[in-house]
Short mmCIF file of C-alpha atoms in Angstrom, two decimals:
data_model
loop_
_atom_site.label_atom_id
_atom_site.label_comp_id
_atom_site.label_asym_id
_atom_site.label_seq_id
_atom_site.Cartn_x
_atom_site.Cartn_y
_atom_site.Cartn_z
CA MET A 469 31.13 125.62 46.80
CA GLU A 470 31.63 125.59 50.12
CA HIS A 471 30.68 122.44 52.03
CA GLU A 472 31.03 121.17 55.77
CA GLU A 473 32.79 117.45 54.88
CA LYS A 474 35.64 116.32 56.54
CA GLN A 475 38.34 113.52 54.78
CA GLN A 476 41.63 112.73 56.15
CA GLU A 477 44.70 111.76 54.32
CA ASP A 478 44.25 108.46 52.22
CA GLN A 479 46.19 105.67 53.26
CA GLN A 480 47.34 104.47 50.32
CA GLU A 481 50.85 105.02 49.35
CA GLN A 482 51.81 108.97 49.30
CA PRO A 483 53.90 110.93 46.66
CA GLU A 484 57.13 112.53 47.35
CA GLN A 485 56.02 115.17 49.97
CA LYS A 486 57.77 119.06 49.38
CA GLN A 487 58.44 121.88 51.53
CA GLU A 488 55.41 123.78 51.71
CA SER A 489 53.23 121.06 49.75
CA HIS A 490 49.64 120.95 49.97
CA SER A 491 47.79 119.26 53.04
CA LYS A 492 48.05 115.37 52.87
CA TYR A 493 44.47 114.82 53.51
CA ILE A 494 44.07 116.12 49.81
CA ARG A 495 46.45 114.20 48.01
CA MET A 496 45.51 111.96 45.23
CA LYS A 497 47.32 108.61 44.20
CA LYS A 498 45.24 106.93 41.58
CA PHE A 499 45.55 109.37 38.55
CA PRO A 500 49.26 109.26 37.08
CA PHE A 501 48.53 112.53 35.07
CA ILE A 502 47.83 114.42 38.11
CA MET A 503 50.70 115.69 40.78
CA GLY A 504 49.20 117.20 43.17
CA ILE A 505 45.71 117.88 44.72
CA PHE A 506 41.65 116.88 43.60
CA LEU A 507 39.47 119.56 44.85
CA LEU A 508 36.03 120.66 44.47
CA ILE A 509 34.60 122.53 47.29
CA PHE A 510 31.56 122.46 49.03
CA VAL A 511 30.87 123.68 51.95
CA THR A 512 28.55 123.53 55.02
CA ALA A 513 27.36 125.80 57.30
CA GLY A 514 30.08 125.32 59.21
CA ILE A 515 33.50 124.42 57.35
CA THR A 516 34.80 124.32 53.86
CA LEU A 517 34.85 120.84 51.95
CA LEU A 518 37.70 119.79 49.48
CA ALA A 519 36.55 117.64 46.88
CA LEU A 520 37.72 117.86 43.33
CA THR A 521 40.73 119.92 42.20
CA PHE A 522 43.38 119.03 39.91
CA GLY A 523 46.73 119.89 39.53
CA ASP A 524 50.75 120.47 40.50
CA GLU A 525 52.08 121.26 43.41
CA LYS A 526 53.43 124.57 43.33
CA GLN A 527 56.04 126.73 45.21
CA VAL A 528 55.12 129.99 46.44
CA GLN A 529 57.68 132.42 45.16
CA PRO A 530 58.39 135.58 46.50
CA ILE A 531 57.53 138.92 43.67
CA SER A 532 60.78 140.53 42.39
CA ARG A 533 59.83 144.11 42.69
CA GLU A 534 61.68 144.12 39.28
CA ARG A 535 58.20 143.10 37.90
CA GLN A 536 56.53 146.53 36.39
CA GLU A 537 52.78 145.76 36.64
CA PHE A 538 53.17 146.06 40.31
CA GLU A 539 54.71 149.65 40.00
CA LYS A 540 51.47 150.96 41.15
CA LEU A 541 50.41 148.57 43.74
CA TYR A 542 53.86 148.85 45.35
CA SER A 543 53.55 152.86 45.43
CA THR A 544 50.22 152.97 47.19
CA TYR A 545 51.19 150.49 49.31
CA ASP A 546 54.53 152.73 50.37
CA THR A 547 52.39 156.12 50.54
CA LEU A 548 49.97 154.37 52.49
CA ASN A 549 52.41 152.99 54.89
CA LYS A 550 54.14 156.33 55.13
CA ASP A 551 51.89 159.15 54.96
CA TYR A 552 48.31 157.64 55.92
CA TYR A 553 47.16 159.80 58.74
CA THR A 554 47.29 156.67 61.13
CA LYS A 555 49.38 153.38 61.09
CA ILE A 556 48.44 151.24 59.24
CA ASP A 557 48.03 147.40 59.65
CA GLN A 558 50.30 145.76 57.25
CA GLU A 559 48.46 142.38 57.38
CA LYS A 560 45.82 143.42 57.18
CA ILE A 561 46.31 145.66 54.47
CA ILE A 562 48.14 142.98 52.21
CA ASP A 563 45.31 140.29 52.78
CA GLY A 564 42.78 143.63 51.57
CA ALA A 565 44.73 143.73 48.36
CA ILE A 566 45.14 139.83 47.88
CA LYS A 567 41.05 139.68 48.40
CA GLY A 568 40.53 142.91 46.03
CA MET A 569 42.59 140.91 43.21
CA ILE A 570 40.87 137.55 43.77
CA SER A 571 37.12 139.79 43.85
CA SER A 572 37.83 140.76 40.55
CA LEU A 573 37.69 137.65 38.91
CA ASP A 574 34.26 137.30 39.67
CA ASP A 575 34.62 133.31 40.70
CA PRO A 576 32.85 132.15 43.44
CA TYR A 577 35.21 129.29 43.36
CA THR A 578 38.38 131.24 43.83
CA ASP A 579 38.89 132.47 47.25
CA TYR A 580 41.90 133.57 49.95
CA MET A 581 41.84 131.65 53.32
CA ASP A 582 43.74 134.00 55.92
CA GLU A 583 45.73 132.50 58.41
CA LYS A 584 42.67 132.03 61.08
CA GLN A 585 40.29 130.72 58.27
CA ALA A 586 42.82 128.32 57.09
CA GLU A 587 43.72 127.17 60.37
CA SER A 588 39.99 126.52 61.11
CA PHE A 589 39.65 124.66 57.82
CA HIS A 590 42.17 122.65 58.67
CA GLU A 591 41.08 121.55 62.25
CA ASN A 592 38.11 120.72 61.13
CA ILE A 593 38.19 118.76 58.23
CA SER A 594 39.32 115.83 59.18
CA SER A 595 36.88 115.39 62.01
CA SER A 596 33.18 115.66 62.33
CA PHE A 597 31.73 119.31 62.72
CA GLU A 598 29.09 121.54 64.75
CA GLY A 599 27.25 123.89 62.87
CA ILE A 600 23.37 124.04 60.67
CA GLY A 601 24.99 121.83 57.46
CA ALA A 602 24.08 123.61 54.84
CA GLU A 603 26.87 123.82 51.92
CA VAL A 604 27.22 127.56 51.16
CA GLN A 605 28.94 129.37 47.87
CA GLN A 606 29.49 133.06 47.09
CA LYS A 607 27.93 133.92 43.90
CA ASP A 608 27.18 136.95 42.28
CA ASN A 609 28.96 138.99 45.38
CA GLN A 610 26.13 137.10 47.43
CA ILE A 611 26.11 133.86 49.67
CA THR A 612 23.95 130.96 48.34
CA ILE A 613 22.68 127.68 49.78
CA VAL A 614 24.22 125.16 47.26
CA SER A 615 22.74 122.21 49.27
CA PRO A 616 21.79 121.35 52.96
CA ILE A 617 23.19 117.91 54.22
CA LYS A 618 20.69 115.34 54.91
CA GLY A 619 19.49 115.17 58.33
CA SER A 620 21.25 118.60 59.40
CA PRO A 621 19.60 121.74 61.41
CA ALA A 622 19.47 123.12 58.10
CA GLU A 623 17.53 120.60 55.72
CA LYS A 624 15.04 120.51 59.27
CA ALA A 625 14.78 124.04 59.14
CA GLY A 626 13.29 124.11 55.63
CA ILE A 627 16.40 125.64 54.31
CA LYS A 628 16.52 125.45 50.37
CA PRO A 629 19.35 125.09 47.39
CA ARG A 630 20.18 128.99 45.74
CA ASP A 631 18.79 130.65 48.93
CA ILE A 632 20.22 133.71 49.30
CA VAL A 633 21.54 134.57 52.93
CA LEU A 634 21.45 137.91 53.72
CA SER A 635 22.65 137.82 56.79
CA VAL A 636 23.68 136.11 60.34
CA ASN A 637 22.61 137.31 63.84
CA GLY A 638 21.86 140.74 62.14
CA LYS A 639 25.52 140.77 60.42
CA SER A 640 25.04 141.66 56.45
CA LEU A 641 27.26 139.13 54.87
CA GLU A 642 27.00 141.37 51.48
CA GLY A 643 30.95 141.62 50.29
CA MET A 644 31.57 138.96 52.02
CA SER A 645 33.42 135.78 50.89
CA ALA A 646 32.28 132.08 51.70
CA ASN A 647 35.16 131.35 54.07
CA GLU A 648 34.16 134.22 56.26
CA ALA A 649 30.21 133.46 56.11
CA VAL A 650 30.65 130.00 57.04
CA LEU A 651 33.21 131.08 60.33
CA LEU A 652 29.88 133.28 61.11
CA ILE A 653 27.15 130.57 60.49
CA ARG A 654 28.97 127.78 62.61
CA GLY A 655 28.99 127.36 66.00
CA LYS A 656 28.89 125.20 69.14
CA LYS A 657 26.10 122.82 69.27
CA GLY A 658 23.14 123.54 70.75
CA THR A 659 23.47 127.50 70.45
CA LYS A 660 21.05 129.67 68.14
CA VAL A 661 21.85 131.17 64.88
CA ASN A 662 19.51 133.43 63.00
CA LEU A 663 19.49 133.75 59.42
CA VAL A 664 18.06 136.40 56.73
CA ILE A 665 16.99 134.48 53.39
CA GLN A 666 15.58 135.77 50.31
CA ARG A 667 14.11 133.03 48.02
CA GLU A 668 13.38 132.86 44.58
CA GLY A 669 9.40 133.34 44.63
CA ASN A 670 9.24 135.56 48.01
CA THR A 671 8.63 139.01 47.55
CA GLN A 672 10.32 139.52 51.53
CA PRO A 673 13.01 138.29 52.82
CA ILE A 674 12.62 134.98 55.68
CA ASN A 675 14.24 135.00 59.30
CA VAL A 676 15.31 131.65 60.02
CA THR A 677 16.38 130.53 63.24
CA ILE A 678 18.32 127.66 63.40
CA VAL A 679 19.88 125.41 66.47
CA ARG A 680 23.07 124.39 65.46
CA ASP A 681 23.98 120.91 66.07
CA THR A 682 26.78 117.90 65.42
CA ILE A 683 26.42 117.24 61.46
CA PRO A 684 26.22 113.93 60.87
CA ILE A 685 29.41 111.70 59.01
CA GLU A 686 27.59 108.98 57.63
CA THR A 687 27.06 109.35 54.11
CA VAL A 688 25.28 106.02 52.62
CA TYR A 689 21.98 105.21 53.93
CA ALA A 690 20.38 101.72 52.00
CA LYS A 691 16.63 100.54 52.19
CA MET A 692 15.21 97.82 50.50
CA MET A 693 11.62 98.80 48.90
CA LYS A 694 8.74 97.88 47.63
CA ASP A 695 9.81 94.52 44.92
CA LYS A 696 13.18 94.14 46.45
CA ILE A 697 14.28 97.48 44.35
CA ALA A 698 16.70 99.57 46.73
CA ARG A 699 16.95 102.78 47.43
CA ILE A 700 20.67 103.62 48.70
CA GLN A 701 21.55 107.58 49.28
CA VAL A 702 24.62 108.96 49.19
CA THR A 703 25.02 112.34 50.96
CA SER A 704 28.05 113.35 50.23
CA PHE A 705 31.62 111.97 48.89
CA SER A 706 33.86 111.55 51.77
CA GLU A 707 36.49 109.12 52.57
CA ARG A 708 34.62 106.02 53.62
CA THR A 709 31.71 106.90 50.75
CA GLY A 710 32.97 104.14 47.94
CA SER A 711 33.45 101.25 51.15
CA GLU A 712 29.90 102.35 52.31
CA LEU A 713 28.24 102.12 48.80
CA GLU A 714 30.21 98.90 47.93
CA GLN A 715 28.92 97.56 51.81
CA SER A 716 25.08 98.54 51.44
CA MET A 717 25.04 97.34 48.00
CA LYS A 718 26.21 93.68 49.40
CA GLU A 719 23.38 93.73 52.11
CA MET A 720 20.83 94.32 49.45
CA LYS A 721 22.38 92.30 47.28
CA ALA A 722 21.81 89.92 50.12
CA GLN A 723 18.27 90.87 50.94
CA GLY A 724 17.39 89.94 47.33
CA MET A 725 17.74 93.22 45.25
CA LYS A 726 16.81 93.11 42.08
CA GLY A 727 17.05 96.63 40.54
CA MET A 728 18.64 99.79 42.39
CA VAL A 729 18.07 104.03 43.00
CA LEU A 730 21.23 105.66 43.70
CA ASP A 731 20.09 108.80 45.51
CA LEU A 732 22.39 112.02 44.79
CA ARG A 733 19.72 114.69 45.78
CA GLN A 734 21.18 117.33 47.75
CA ASN A 735 24.64 115.85 47.45
CA PRO A 736 26.85 119.00 47.21
CA GLY A 737 29.96 116.95 46.25
CA GLY A 738 33.17 115.42 48.18
CA LEU A 739 36.33 113.84 47.38
CA LEU A 740 36.97 113.01 43.80
CA ASP A 741 38.50 109.64 44.48
CA GLN A 742 35.34 108.71 46.52
CA ALA A 743 33.25 109.62 43.33
CA MET A 744 35.81 108.06 40.94
CA LYS A 745 35.41 104.96 43.03
CA ILE A 746 31.66 104.71 43.17
CA ALA A 747 31.91 105.61 38.96
CA SER A 748 33.91 102.57 38.68
CA LEU A 749 31.01 100.30 40.22
CA PHE A 750 28.60 101.24 37.11
CA VAL A 751 31.27 102.10 34.21
CA PRO A 752 32.70 99.53 32.37
CA LYS A 753 36.34 99.10 32.58
CA ASP A 754 38.46 101.90 30.57
CA GLU A 755 35.21 103.73 29.85
CA ILE A 756 35.71 107.51 30.76
CA VAL A 757 34.37 109.33 33.96
CA PHE A 758 35.42 112.50 33.16
CA GLN A 759 37.32 115.03 31.48
CA VAL A 760 39.66 117.76 32.36
CA GLU A 761 40.35 120.64 29.95
CA TYR A 762 42.91 123.21 31.05
CA ARG A 763 43.30 126.65 29.24
CA ASN A 764 46.09 125.83 26.75
CA GLY A 765 43.60 123.36 25.59
CA LYS A 766 45.51 120.27 26.61
CA LYS A 767 42.79 117.67 28.03
CA GLU A 768 43.56 114.86 30.65
CA ILE A 769 41.11 111.60 31.15
CA ALA A 770 40.16 109.60 33.83
CA LYS A 771 38.88 106.36 33.35
CA SER A 772 36.67 103.70 34.98
CA GLU A 773 38.79 101.13 36.95
CA ASN A 774 35.71 98.43 37.18
CA THR A 775 37.10 94.92 37.77
CA GLY A 776 33.47 93.36 38.06
CA GLY A 777 31.77 94.53 35.25
CA LYS A 778 28.32 96.26 34.52
CA PRO A 779 25.69 95.62 37.36
CA GLU A 780 23.38 92.35 36.47
CA PHE A 781 20.40 94.30 37.84
CA PRO A 782 19.07 97.91 36.51
CA VAL A 783 20.03 101.19 38.23
CA VAL A 784 18.64 104.58 38.17
CA VAL A 785 20.49 107.62 39.49
CA LEU A 786 17.97 110.27 41.31
CA VAL A 787 19.18 114.18 40.97
CA ASP A 788 17.96 117.33 41.98
CA GLU A 789 18.96 120.95 41.97
CA GLY A 790 21.09 120.33 44.66
CA SER A 791 23.52 117.43 43.43
CA ALA A 792 26.49 119.18 42.54
CA SER A 793 30.65 119.23 41.76
CA ALA A 794 31.60 115.56 42.55
CA SER A 795 27.87 113.99 42.54
CA GLU A 796 27.30 115.72 38.72
CA ILE A 797 30.60 113.84 37.64
CA VAL A 798 28.64 110.34 38.53
CA ALA A 799 25.50 111.38 37.01
CA ALA A 800 27.17 112.20 33.92
CA ALA A 801 29.99 109.76 33.89
CA LEU A 802 26.88 106.51 34.88
CA SER A 803 24.74 108.15 32.01
CA GLU A 804 27.05 108.68 29.15
CA SER A 805 29.04 106.08 30.02
CA ALA A 806 27.31 103.24 31.29
CA ASP A 807 23.66 104.50 29.80
CA ILE A 808 22.00 104.38 33.14
CA PRO A 809 19.05 106.81 33.17
CA LEU A 810 18.90 110.01 35.16
CA VAL A 811 15.65 110.88 37.19
CA GLY A 812 14.86 113.98 38.92
CA VAL A 813 15.39 118.08 37.52
CA LYS A 814 18.54 119.68 36.38
CA THR A 815 21.17 119.39 38.86
CA TYR A 816 23.34 122.07 40.20
CA GLY A 817 25.81 123.46 37.17
CA LYS A 818 29.52 123.30 38.65
CA GLY A 819 31.68 122.70 35.95
CA THR A 820 35.72 123.98 37.06
CA VAL A 821 38.16 122.35 39.20
CA GLN A 822 40.02 124.34 41.84
CA THR A 823 43.43 123.71 43.21
CA THR A 824 45.52 125.66 46.43
CA GLU A 825 48.89 127.51 47.03
CA GLN A 826 50.09 127.48 50.52
CA PHE A 827 51.88 130.08 52.19
CA LYS A 828 54.55 130.64 55.43
CA ASP A 829 52.27 132.21 56.98
CA GLY A 830 49.34 129.38 57.10
CA SER A 831 46.75 131.67 54.52
CA ASN A 832 46.42 130.13 50.94
CA VAL A 833 44.59 130.86 48.12
CA LYS A 834 42.18 128.36 46.31
CA TYR A 835 41.72 129.00 42.44
CA THR A 836 40.40 127.93 39.54
CA MET A 837 42.80 125.71 37.32
CA ALA A 838 40.52 123.90 34.69
CA LYS A 839 37.15 122.71 33.54
CA TRP A 840 35.94 119.21 33.95
CA LEU A 841 33.66 117.65 30.94
CA THR A 842 31.42 115.16 30.82
CA PRO A 843 32.64 111.77 28.91
CA ASP A 844 31.26 113.26 26.10
CA GLY A 845 33.38 116.01 26.50
CA ASN A 846 30.05 118.43 27.53
CA TRP A 847 30.81 121.26 29.87
CA ILE A 848 27.70 121.89 32.43
CA HIS A 849 28.88 124.50 34.21
CA LYS A 850 26.18 126.62 34.91
CA LYS A 851 24.02 124.37 33.02
CA GLY A 852 23.66 121.56 35.21
CA ILE A 853 22.80 118.06 33.44
CA LYS A 854 19.28 117.48 32.69
CA PRO A 855 17.70 114.09 33.79
CA ASN A 856 16.39 111.59 30.94
CA VAL A 857 12.84 111.34 32.95
CA GLU A 858 11.80 114.88 34.92
CA ALA A 859 9.80 114.39 38.00
CA LYS A 860 9.29 117.31 40.11
CA LEU A 861 8.59 117.78 43.95
CA PRO A 862 5.01 119.07 44.62
CA GLU A 863 4.95 122.60 45.39
CA TYR A 864 4.43 121.80 49.49
CA ALA A 865 7.69 120.88 49.71
CA ASN A 866 9.11 124.44 48.56
CA LEU A 867 7.32 126.17 51.00
CA PRO A 868 9.20 128.85 52.63
CA PHE A 869 10.34 128.48 56.60
CA ILE A 870 7.95 130.01 59.06
CA SER A 871 9.80 131.65 62.30
CA PRO A 872 8.49 129.64 65.36
CA ASP A 873 9.60 133.08 67.22
CA LYS A 874 6.91 134.87 65.33
CA ALA A 875 3.14 134.17 66.34
CA LEU A 876 0.97 134.65 63.34
CA ARG A 877 -2.73 135.44 64.51
CA ILE A 878 -5.93 136.47 63.20
CA ASN A 879 -6.05 139.84 61.30
CA SER A 880 -2.41 139.65 60.28
CA SER A 881 -1.02 139.48 56.80
CA SER A 882 2.14 138.10 55.35
CA GLU A 883 4.14 135.74 52.94
CA GLU A 884 4.39 133.77 56.34
CA VAL A 885 0.77 133.40 57.06
CA LYS A 886 0.58 132.41 53.17
CA ALA A 887 3.16 129.67 53.42
CA GLY A 888 0.70 128.52 56.94
CA GLU A 889 -1.92 128.32 54.76
CA LYS A 890 -0.68 126.03 52.18
CA MET A 891 0.89 123.95 54.79
CA LEU A 892 -2.76 123.03 56.31
CA ALA A 893 -3.93 122.96 53.01
CA ALA A 894 -1.35 120.64 51.67
CA LEU A 895 -2.22 118.28 55.26
CA GLY A 896 -5.93 118.17 54.64
CA TYR A 897 -7.53 121.04 56.37
CA LYS A 898 -9.27 123.72 55.18
CA PRO A 899 -7.89 126.94 56.05
CA GLY A 900 -9.98 129.22 53.39
CA THR A 901 -9.07 131.23 50.90
CA VAL A 902 -5.13 131.28 50.32
CA ASP A 903 -3.95 134.91 49.85
CA GLY A 904 -1.66 135.39 52.97
CA TYR A 905 -4.38 136.85 55.23
CA PHE A 906 -5.14 135.70 58.58
CA ASP A 907 -8.82 134.94 58.86
CA GLN A 908 -11.52 133.08 61.04
CA ASN A 909 -11.08 129.82 58.58
CA LEU A 910 -7.46 129.76 59.30
CA GLN A 911 -7.96 130.14 62.46
CA GLY A 912 -10.41 127.53 62.59
CA ALA A 913 -8.10 124.89 60.59
CA VAL A 914 -5.25 125.76 63.16
CA ASN A 915 -7.45 125.16 65.91
CA GLN A 916 -8.44 121.76 64.30
CA PHE A 917 -4.63 121.17 63.59
CA GLN A 918 -3.73 121.61 67.22
CA LYS A 919 -6.49 119.49 68.17
CA ASP A 920 -4.91 116.88 66.33
CA VAL A 921 -1.42 117.09 67.35
CA LYS A 922 -2.76 117.34 70.91
CA LEU A 923 -1.26 120.80 71.78
CA GLN A 924 -3.04 124.01 73.22
CA GLN A 925 -5.67 125.00 70.51
CA THR A 926 -5.13 128.81 70.58
CA GLY A 927 -5.55 129.35 67.25
CA THR A 928 -2.45 131.06 66.78
CA ILE A 929 0.82 129.18 64.87
CA GLU A 930 3.90 129.97 66.60
CA GLY A 931 6.65 128.30 68.92
CA LYS A 932 5.47 124.35 69.12
CA THR A 933 2.24 124.67 66.32
CA THR A 934 4.60 125.85 63.92
CA MET A 935 7.37 123.56 64.60
CA ALA A 936 4.73 120.46 64.25
CA LEU A 937 3.30 122.30 61.49
CA MET A 938 6.81 122.02 59.63
CA ASP A 939 7.42 118.36 60.85
CA LYS A 940 4.17 117.04 59.54
CA ILE A 941 5.01 118.92 56.23
CA ARG A 942 8.46 117.40 55.84
CA GLU A 943 6.94 113.79 56.80
CA LYS A 944 4.64 114.28 54.17
CA ILE A 945 7.54 115.06 51.64
CA GLN A 946 9.26 111.82 52.73
CA LYS A 947 6.03 109.60 52.67
CA HIS A 948 4.90 110.50 49.18
CA ASP A 949 8.54 111.31 47.42
CA VAL A 950 7.11 111.64 44.36
CA GLN A 951 10.69 111.65 42.52
CA LEU A 952 11.52 108.55 44.44
CA ASP A 953 8.35 106.80 43.27
CA LYS A 954 9.15 108.10 39.54
CA ALA A 955 12.86 106.49 40.01
CA ILE A 956 11.37 103.23 41.00
CA GLU A 957 8.85 102.88 38.35
CA THR A 958 11.53 103.61 36.08
CA VAL A 959 13.47 100.33 37.52
CA LYS A 960 10.91 98.09 36.87
CA LYS A 961 10.53 99.62 33.39
CA ASP A 962 13.96 98.00 32.85
CA LEU A 963 13.27 94.79 34.85
CA SER A 964 10.01 93.89 32.80
CA LYS A 965 12.00 94.63 29.18
#
């Protein structure tokens, strides 16, 4: 996965640094069985984010030409270098060979970053960033959205988990790595980027124009709901998330919190040390948080460091299809080791561990080197975690984006017209038969909507009307959050026991 997170060096005591070792900001110290880094990648329309990876630091050793399995590779290189009809770019052809090798693994989490990509990654990972705020990964040779970040331009534009990005500003992403795609998607605040999206259930691709912005780095949002039940949303696991959550819980307790909903929806992951810290707030001391299994069958176990005991109030975890990587580790740990119920829909399903090797020229290889398992030994890769209590959002919460630059008017017909009809119907207007055809009934509904939001009554869906329509739908989703309602209901049941 990929994501635009931002972490910095952990301030705890650092292990001895080796020459050519991994960057300091991804070092881990807390687990004696792990000598190197923890990575779990999640990318946000602009920057790659390391979140969970295990493994020893390694030195990159030169490959001896005596190794017979490389004889064909060397021969091909020598032939091209000597006899190709134009002079070859040696660096480019070597990079291409590495990318081809990695591509043959058919693993979206194994990737090669050339010097430029790696440099960009290092520059952005320790600070806020500018982009659209959508985590992406390469899957089945396509660039797929994992999750948009809360409050980001991508979320506001209606980008959804599992959307496939076909092109960026007219350039096809077919065959590109996630890192290459991210370099095209991100950009300076205030600039526009056009994405062509393929969404499951839609016969036609969707054009989405998004204005880039600075992506918020705040990761914890707390609010006291009715009956003294607090909703605390964690949007990613960055360097201060654990401390932010602890502080938010203290504030909610001071307000008389009787129960808590830990909202991990649309959380693509992040730093594992923060996931461990959060899990340890709920999982009893020395209970298992997760396991790591290597290809030789060896397993290593990470246990809770909880010193405060189990919370004295009922807790429910809220998850969805955008909950991935480190958020799945937390959800599984709380479910299996603390008997905390999960509410929502099945999670994303990323159950592998990555590490990196750095080369002298600044490039690196990120590769999958282990599985992670839940406390009970379940591997959730490509399966996700099924909640104890299922709660789905209504259909209008998954309607496709309508481009404000496109005019939908009388007698036109398209999937976007159908989306407009459904939006108006969800808001209480009467667009007539929902069939994707712009008839007089729909025109009348548009005029009434424009009147209600104090816009010029043109009877056409475009520009400010399109944006207002999508804003109203977003407000309705937030105001009538059926998944949150179900989570609160579950907390109340525990309170009544």
